[in-house]
Coordinates of C-alpha atoms in Angstrom, one line a residue:
M1097 CA -39.2 25.2 68.4
L1098 CA -38.3 25.2 64.7
N1099 CA -35.0 25.1 62.9
I1100 CA -35.4 27.6 60.1
L1101 CA -33.1 28.1 57.2
Y1102 CA -33.5 31.6 55.7
I1103 CA -32.1 31.9 52.2
V1104 CA -31.3 35.4 50.9
G1105 CA -29.4 36.7 47.9
E1106 CA -28.2 39.8 49.6
T1107 CA -24.9 40.5 51.3
I1108 CA -25.4 40.7 55.1
P1109 CA -24.5 43.2 56.3
G1110 CA -24.7 45.2 53.2
G1111 CA -25.5 48.8 54.3
T1112 CA -29.0 48.7 53.0
A1113 CA -32.5 48.5 54.5
A1114 CA -32.7 44.9 53.3
T1115 CA -30.0 44.0 55.8
Y1116 CA -32.1 45.3 58.6
R1117 CA -35.3 43.7 57.3
I1118 CA -33.6 40.3 57.1
T1119 CA -31.8 40.4 60.4
G1120 CA -34.9 41.9 62.0
E1121 CA -37.0 39.0 60.9
A1122 CA -34.4 36.5 62.0
R1123 CA -34.0 38.1 65.4
E1124 CA -37.8 38.2 65.9
L1125 CA -38.0 34.5 65.1
M1126 CA -35.3 33.8 67.6
K1127 CA -37.1 35.9 70.3
L1128 CA -40.1 33.5 69.7
G1129 CA -37.9 30.6 70.6
H1130 CA -36.8 29.3 67.1
N1131 CA -33.3 28.6 65.7
V1132 CA -32.5 30.6 62.6
T1133 CA -29.6 30.3 60.2
V1134 CA -29.3 32.9 57.3
L1135 CA -27.7 31.7 54.1
A1136 CA -26.5 34.8 52.4
N1137 CA -24.1 36.1 49.8
R1138 CA -20.5 36.5 50.9
G1139 CA -19.1 40.0 50.3
P1140 CA -15.4 41.0 50.2
G1141 CA -13.6 40.4 53.5
Q1142 CA -16.6 38.7 55.1
K1143 CA -16.3 35.4 57.1
K1144 CA -17.9 32.3 55.8
D1145 CA -19.6 31.7 59.1
E1146 CA -20.3 34.1 61.9
I1147 CA -22.8 35.5 64.4
Y1148 CA -23.9 38.9 63.2
K1149 CA -26.1 41.0 65.7
G1150 CA -27.1 37.7 67.3
V1151 CA -28.0 36.0 64.0
H1152 CA -26.1 33.0 62.6
I1153 CA -25.0 33.8 59.1
I1154 CA -23.5 31.2 56.6
R1155 CA -22.1 32.9 53.6
N1156 CA -21.5 31.6 50.1
K1157 CA -19.5 33.6 47.6
I1158 CA -21.8 33.8 44.6
R1159 CA -21.4 36.5 41.9
F1160 CA -24.7 38.4 41.4
G1161 CA -26.0 36.5 44.5
A1162 CA -29.1 38.8 44.8
Y1163 CA -30.2 37.6 41.4
F1164 CA -28.8 34.1 41.0
S1165 CA -29.6 32.8 44.5
I1166 CA -30.4 29.4 42.9
L1167 CA -26.6 28.8 43.1
H1168 CA -26.9 28.8 46.9
S1169 CA -28.4 25.3 46.7
L1170 CA -25.3 23.8 45.1
K1171 CA -23.1 25.2 47.9
A1172 CA -25.6 24.1 50.5
L1173 CA -25.5 20.5 49.4
T1174 CA -22.0 20.3 50.9
R1175 CA -23.8 20.7 54.3
R1176 CA -26.3 17.9 53.9
S1177 CA -26.4 16.9 57.6
F1178 CA -27.1 20.5 58.5
I1179 CA -29.9 20.9 55.9
K1180 CA -31.6 17.7 57.0
K1181 CA -32.0 19.2 60.5
Q1182 CA -34.1 22.1 59.2
D1183 CA -37.9 22.1 59.8
V1184 CA -38.7 24.9 57.3
I1185 CA -37.0 26.9 54.6
L1186 CA -37.8 30.6 54.2
E1187 CA -36.5 32.2 51.0
R1188 CA -36.6 35.7 49.6
F1189 CA -37.9 35.1 46.1
S1190 CA -35.8 36.2 43.2
P1191 CA -36.1 35.8 39.4
I1192 CA -33.2 33.4 39.2
G1193 CA -33.9 31.9 42.6
G1194 CA -34.8 28.3 43.4
A1195 CA -32.3 27.4 46.0
G1196 CA -35.1 26.9 48.5
A1197 CA -37.2 24.9 46.0
I1198 CA -34.3 22.6 45.2
L1199 CA -33.4 21.9 48.8
S1200 CA -37.1 21.5 49.7
K1201 CA -37.5 19.0 47.0
I1202 CA -34.4 17.0 47.8
F1203 CA -34.9 16.9 51.6
D1204 CA -38.7 17.1 51.8
I1205 CA -38.7 20.3 53.9
P1206 CA -41.7 22.8 53.9
L1207 CA -40.8 26.0 51.8
V1208 CA -42.0 29.6 52.3
L1209 CA -41.4 32.0 49.5
E1210 CA -41.2 35.6 50.7
F1211 CA -42.1 38.2 48.1
I1212 CA -41.2 41.8 47.8
G1213 CA -42.9 42.0 44.4
P1214 CA -43.6 39.9 41.3
H1215 CA -39.9 39.7 40.5
V1216 CA -40.1 37.5 37.3
E1217 CA -42.7 39.8 35.7
E1218 CA -40.7 42.8 36.9
A1219 CA -37.5 41.4 35.3
I1220 CA -39.2 40.7 32.0
D1221 CA -40.9 44.1 31.9
Q1222 CA -38.0 46.2 33.1
G1223 CA -35.5 44.4 31.0
D1224 CA -37.9 44.7 28.0
V1225 CA -37.3 41.0 27.4
K1226 CA -38.7 39.9 23.9
N1227 CA -37.1 36.6 23.5
H1228 CA -39.9 34.0 23.9
L1229 CA -37.6 31.2 24.9
L1230 CA -36.0 33.3 27.7
I1231 CA -39.4 34.4 28.9
A1232 CA -40.6 30.7 28.9
M1233 CA -37.6 29.6 30.8
L1234 CA -38.0 32.3 33.5
K1235 CA -41.7 31.4 33.9
K1236 CA -40.8 27.7 34.1
L1237 CA -38.3 28.4 36.9
R1238 CA -40.9 30.6 38.6
D1239 CA -43.6 27.9 38.4
F1240 CA -41.1 25.3 39.7
Q1241 CA -40.6 27.4 42.8
Y1242 CA -44.4 28.2 43.2
N1243 CA -45.3 24.6 42.9
Q1244 CA -42.7 23.4 45.4
A1245 CA -43.6 26.1 47.9
D1246 CA -46.0 25.4 50.7
I1247 CA -46.6 29.1 51.3
L1248 CA -46.4 32.1 49.0
D1249 CA -46.0 35.1 51.3
V1250 CA -47.0 38.2 49.3
P1251 CA -48.0 41.9 50.0
L1252 CA -50.8 41.6 47.3
R1253 CA -52.5 38.6 45.9
S1254 CA -52.7 39.9 42.4
I1255 CA -48.9 39.6 41.9
V1256 CA -49.1 35.7 41.6
P1257 CA -51.3 33.7 39.2
K1258 CA -54.7 32.8 40.6
R1259 CA -54.0 29.1 40.3
Y1260 CA -51.7 29.4 43.4
D1261 CA -54.4 31.2 45.5
S1262 CA -54.8 28.2 47.9
K1263 CA -51.2 28.6 49.1
T1264 CA -51.0 32.4 49.0
I1265 CA -51.2 34.5 52.1
E1266 CA -51.2 38.3 52.0
I1267 CA -49.1 39.8 54.8
I1268 CA -47.6 43.3 55.0
E1269 CA -44.0 43.4 56.3
G1270 CA -42.9 45.5 59.1
T1271 CA -40.2 47.7 60.6
D1272 CA -38.3 47.7 63.8
P1273 CA -39.6 50.4 66.2
D1274 CA -36.6 49.8 68.5
I1275 CA -34.4 51.1 65.7
M1276 CA -36.7 53.5 64.2
K1277 CA -37.6 55.6 67.2
P1278 CA -36.9 59.2 68.2
R1279 CA -33.3 59.6 69.3
G1280 CA -31.5 62.1 71.5
E1281 CA -28.8 64.5 70.4
M1282 CA -27.7 63.9 66.9
P1283 CA -23.9 63.3 66.3
D1284 CA -21.8 65.9 64.7
R1285 CA -21.5 63.9 61.4
V1286 CA -25.2 64.3 61.0
K1287 CA -25.3 67.9 61.9
K1288 CA -22.6 68.6 59.3
N1289 CA -24.6 67.0 56.5
I1290 CA -27.8 69.0 57.3
K1291 CA -26.3 72.3 58.2
N1292 CA -28.4 74.0 55.6
L1293 CA -31.6 72.7 57.2
L1294 CA -30.5 73.4 60.8
D1295 CA -29.6 77.0 59.9
A1296 CA -33.1 77.4 58.2
R1297 CA -34.7 76.1 61.4
K1298 CA -32.8 78.7 63.5
R1299 CA -34.1 81.5 61.3
N1300 CA -37.7 80.2 61.3
K1301 CA -39.2 78.3 64.2
N1302 CA -42.4 77.7 62.0
L1303 CA -40.4 75.7 59.4
R1304 CA -42.0 72.5 58.1
C1305 CA -39.4 70.0 56.7
F1306 CA -40.3 67.2 54.3
I1307 CA -38.0 64.2 54.0
F1308 CA -37.6 61.7 51.2
H1309 CA -35.0 58.9 51.5
G1310 CA -34.3 56.0 49.3
S1311 CA -34.0 55.1 45.7
F1312 CA -34.0 57.4 42.7
C1313 CA -35.8 54.9 40.4
P1314 CA -38.2 57.1 38.4
W1315 CA -41.3 55.5 39.9
H1316 CA -40.2 56.3 43.4
G1317 CA -41.0 59.9 42.7
A1318 CA -38.0 61.6 44.3
E1319 CA -37.5 63.9 41.3
D1320 CA -41.2 64.8 41.3
I1321 CA -40.5 66.8 44.4
L1322 CA -38.0 69.1 42.6
P1323 CA -40.4 71.2 40.6
I1324 CA -42.5 71.7 43.7
A1325 CA -39.5 72.9 45.7
K1326 CA -38.6 75.3 42.8
K1327 CA -42.1 76.7 42.7
Y1328 CA -42.1 77.4 46.5
V1329 CA -38.5 78.4 47.0
N1330 CA -39.5 81.7 48.5
D1331 CA -41.9 80.1 51.0
K1332 CA -39.7 80.3 54.1
D1333 CA -42.0 77.9 56.0
M1334 CA -41.2 74.9 53.7
H1335 CA -38.0 72.9 53.4
F1336 CA -37.2 69.6 51.7
M1337 CA -34.5 67.1 52.7
I1338 CA -33.5 64.3 50.2
V1339 CA -31.3 61.5 51.3
G1340 CA -29.9 58.7 49.2
N1341 CA -27.6 58.0 46.3
I1342 CA -28.4 61.2 44.6
P1343 CA -27.6 61.4 40.9
D1344 CA -25.6 64.4 39.5
R1345 CA -28.6 65.7 37.6
V1346 CA -30.3 66.4 40.9
Y1347 CA -27.3 68.3 42.3
D1348 CA -27.2 70.3 39.0
F1349 CA -30.9 71.1 39.2
V1350 CA -30.7 72.4 42.7
K1351 CA -27.5 74.4 42.0
T1352 CA -28.8 75.9 38.7
N1353 CA -32.0 77.0 40.3
N1354 CA -30.4 78.1 43.6
L1355 CA -32.8 76.1 45.6
S1356 CA -31.9 77.0 49.2
N1357 CA -35.0 75.2 50.4
I1358 CA -33.5 71.8 49.6
T1359 CA -30.9 69.9 51.7
L1360 CA -29.3 67.1 49.8
V1361 CA -27.6 64.3 51.7
S1362 CA -25.8 61.5 49.8
Y1363 CA -25.7 57.9 51.0
V1364 CA -25.6 57.5 54.8
P1365 CA -25.3 54.4 57.0
Y1366 CA -28.7 52.9 57.8
E1367 CA -27.8 53.2 61.5
D1368 CA -27.9 57.0 61.1
M1369 CA -31.2 57.2 59.2
A1370 CA -33.3 57.7 62.3
Y1371 CA -31.4 61.0 63.0
Y1372 CA -32.3 62.4 59.6
I1373 CA -36.0 61.4 59.9
Q1374 CA -36.1 62.8 63.4
T1375 CA -35.0 66.2 62.1
A1376 CA -37.9 66.4 59.6
D1377 CA -41.6 67.0 60.3
I1378 CA -43.3 65.0 57.4
G1379 CA -42.3 62.0 55.3
L1380 CA -42.7 61.7 51.6
T1381 CA -43.4 58.6 49.6
P1382 CA -44.5 60.1 46.2
F1383 CA -44.8 57.0 44.0
N1384 CA -45.6 57.5 40.4
T1385 CA -46.9 54.4 38.6
N1386 CA -46.9 56.2 35.3
K1387 CA -43.2 55.5 35.3
Y1388 CA -43.5 51.8 36.1
R1389 CA -45.8 49.8 33.8
I1390 CA -45.9 46.6 35.8
L1391 CA -47.3 48.4 38.9
R1392 CA -50.2 49.5 36.8
K1393 CA -50.7 46.1 35.3
L1394 CA -50.6 44.0 38.4
G1395 CA -51.8 46.5 41.0
F1396 CA -49.8 48.6 43.4
W1397 CA -48.2 46.0 45.6
W1398 CA -45.4 48.1 47.2
I1399 CA -45.4 48.9 50.9
P1400 CA -42.3 51.1 51.0
C1401 CA -40.3 50.5 54.2
K1402 CA -39.6 54.3 54.3
G1403 CA -43.3 54.9 55.0
L1404 CA -43.3 52.5 57.9
E1405 CA -40.1 54.0 59.1
Y1406 CA -41.5 57.6 59.0
M1407 CA -44.5 56.4 61.0
S1408 CA -42.3 54.6 63.5
M1409 CA -40.4 57.8 63.9
E1410 CA -43.6 59.6 64.7
K1411 CA -44.0 61.4 61.4
P1412 CA -47.1 61.8 59.3
I1413 CA -46.6 61.0 55.6
V1414 CA -47.7 62.4 52.2
T1415 CA -48.4 59.5 49.9
P1416 CA -50.7 58.5 46.9
G1417 CA -54.1 57.0 47.8
H1418 CA -53.4 53.4 46.6
P1419 CA -55.8 51.0 48.5
I1420 CA -53.0 49.0 50.0
L1421 CA -51.3 52.1 51.3
K1422 CA -54.5 53.5 52.8
R1423 CA -55.1 50.2 54.5
C1424 CA -51.6 50.0 55.8
Y1425 CA -50.8 53.6 56.7
G1426 CA -54.2 54.5 58.1
P1427 CA -56.2 57.7 58.3
T1428 CA -53.7 60.0 60.1
N1429 CA -51.7 60.7 56.9
F1430 CA -52.0 62.9 53.8
F1431 CA -53.3 61.0 50.8
Y1432 CA -53.5 62.4 47.3
K1433 CA -54.9 61.4 43.9
I1434 CA -52.8 58.6 42.4
D1435 CA -50.2 59.7 39.8
D1436 CA -51.3 63.3 39.9
S1437 CA -48.4 65.8 40.3
K1438 CA -50.8 68.7 41.1
A1439 CA -52.5 66.6 43.7
L1440 CA -49.1 65.8 45.2
E1441 CA -48.3 69.5 45.3
K1442 CA -51.6 70.3 47.0
A1443 CA -51.1 67.6 49.6
I1444 CA -47.6 69.0 50.4
I1445 CA -49.1 72.5 50.8
T1446 CA -51.9 71.1 53.0
A1447 CA -49.4 69.3 55.2
S1448 CA -47.2 72.4 55.5
K1449 CA -50.1 74.5 56.8
E1450 CA -50.8 72.1 59.7
T1451 CA -49.8 73.2 63.1
L1452 CA -46.8 71.6 64.7
A1453 CA -49.0 70.3 67.5
R1454 CA -51.4 68.6 65.0
L1455 CA -48.4 67.1 63.0
H1456 CA -47.0 65.7 66.3
E1457 CA -50.4 64.3 67.2
R1458 CA -50.6 62.5 63.8
G1459 CA -47.1 61.2 64.3
K1460 CA -47.8 59.8 67.8
K1461 CA -50.8 57.9 66.3
N1462 CA -48.6 56.6 63.5
R1463 CA -46.1 55.2 65.9
T1464 CA -48.8 53.5 67.9
R1465 CA -50.2 52.0 64.6
I1466 CA -46.7 50.5 63.8
I1467 CA -46.3 49.0 67.3
N1468 CA -49.8 47.5 67.2
N1469 CA -49.8 46.2 63.6
Y1470 CA -46.5 46.5 61.7
Q1471 CA -43.5 45.6 63.8
W1472 CA -41.7 42.3 63.1
S1473 CA -43.5 40.5 65.9
N1474 CA -46.9 41.0 64.2
Y1475 CA -45.6 39.8 60.9
M1476 CA -43.9 36.7 62.3
T1477 CA -46.9 35.7 64.4
V1478 CA -49.1 35.5 61.3
L1479 CA -46.4 33.8 59.3
L1480 CA -45.6 31.2 62.0
A1481 CA -49.3 30.3 62.3
E1482 CA -49.3 29.5 58.5
I1483 CA -46.0 27.6 58.7
D1484 CA -47.5 25.4 61.5
K1485 CA -50.4 24.6 59.2
A1486 CA -48.1 23.8 56.3
I1487 CA -46.0 21.4 58.4
K1488 CA -49.2 19.6 59.5
R1489 CA -50.4 19.4 55.9
R1490 CA -47.0 17.8 54.9
V1491 CA -47.2 15.3 57.8
G1492 CA -50.8 14.5 56.9
T1493 CA -50.0 13.7 53.3
K1494 CA -47.3 11.2 54.4
K1495 CA -49.7 9.1 56.4

């Protein structure tokens, strides 16, 4: 049994998929017999210390905690006796992170850095940082964390410098098939939000509904769906549902063009997301790396949780043919030529022409793939094996 300190910059709960990923990982570690404490940012009205969904959360009130999680280490030092009892530190890597590295250095505890992407390089690229001193400082902080870490847990090796190859492991995260599974009757609050879609289904039993949920960052490709929906507005067999923090320009586009084949749903609680996915037939993850330079430079590292969630909900997906996505999602989905809007349109049309029976067959295979390969237990089994090796290496170097 291990005592594990999991350091995150996010607010838990925070109403995002990150909340469920973090608590999902923590609960899975606990199922496997380990003690887990999550050190998180403290939001308004939240307790400093509580059990949330079975997970022990200690909260520090840190402004911009998701970005400056290094400040967690200063607060954590007030709990020295507690920190000393930890066998391993797991930290979600962030550009101005380092809390885990500092505590690992002071207390000689193995450190795992968990990556979503190459966050320092992203910050420099997205912020268009030109100041050489600032860039040097960010990279110095990054290298301090990389050097102190025992394990760099990444989705794609190319996002960290080759000199750290010996401590890098490539693992794809997962989803929770107990949360993302077909539900029963949807609640009235959901029905109200998708009345347009439900009415369309009543009129046409042959309808194929495509769903996109998530961020409206340009490279996520949500707005690449709009011209396709406009072009096929008179195709009564095709409907699109878009769920997320939808910008006004999207509402304006749909209204101006009278797109009755699009159902827009603004932010919804993550707990309800399964109902919306359940109502659709096909998931969309139309990433466009033309709109995100760093993805083209370092390789497509992103395994969008929405894709795994669609699969867990028994839905096939339409997605670009990046090697990492093909490897993860498998052959039962609709892949198209990378960064090609015409190929995206063609893949959507192809998917819309599939029989419902065939779509359901693809969906069933997708859920089986998630259960066998991409639920949290799979991820944690691999990670724990690497942690065990790291602890033995540390013990060996002390002898």
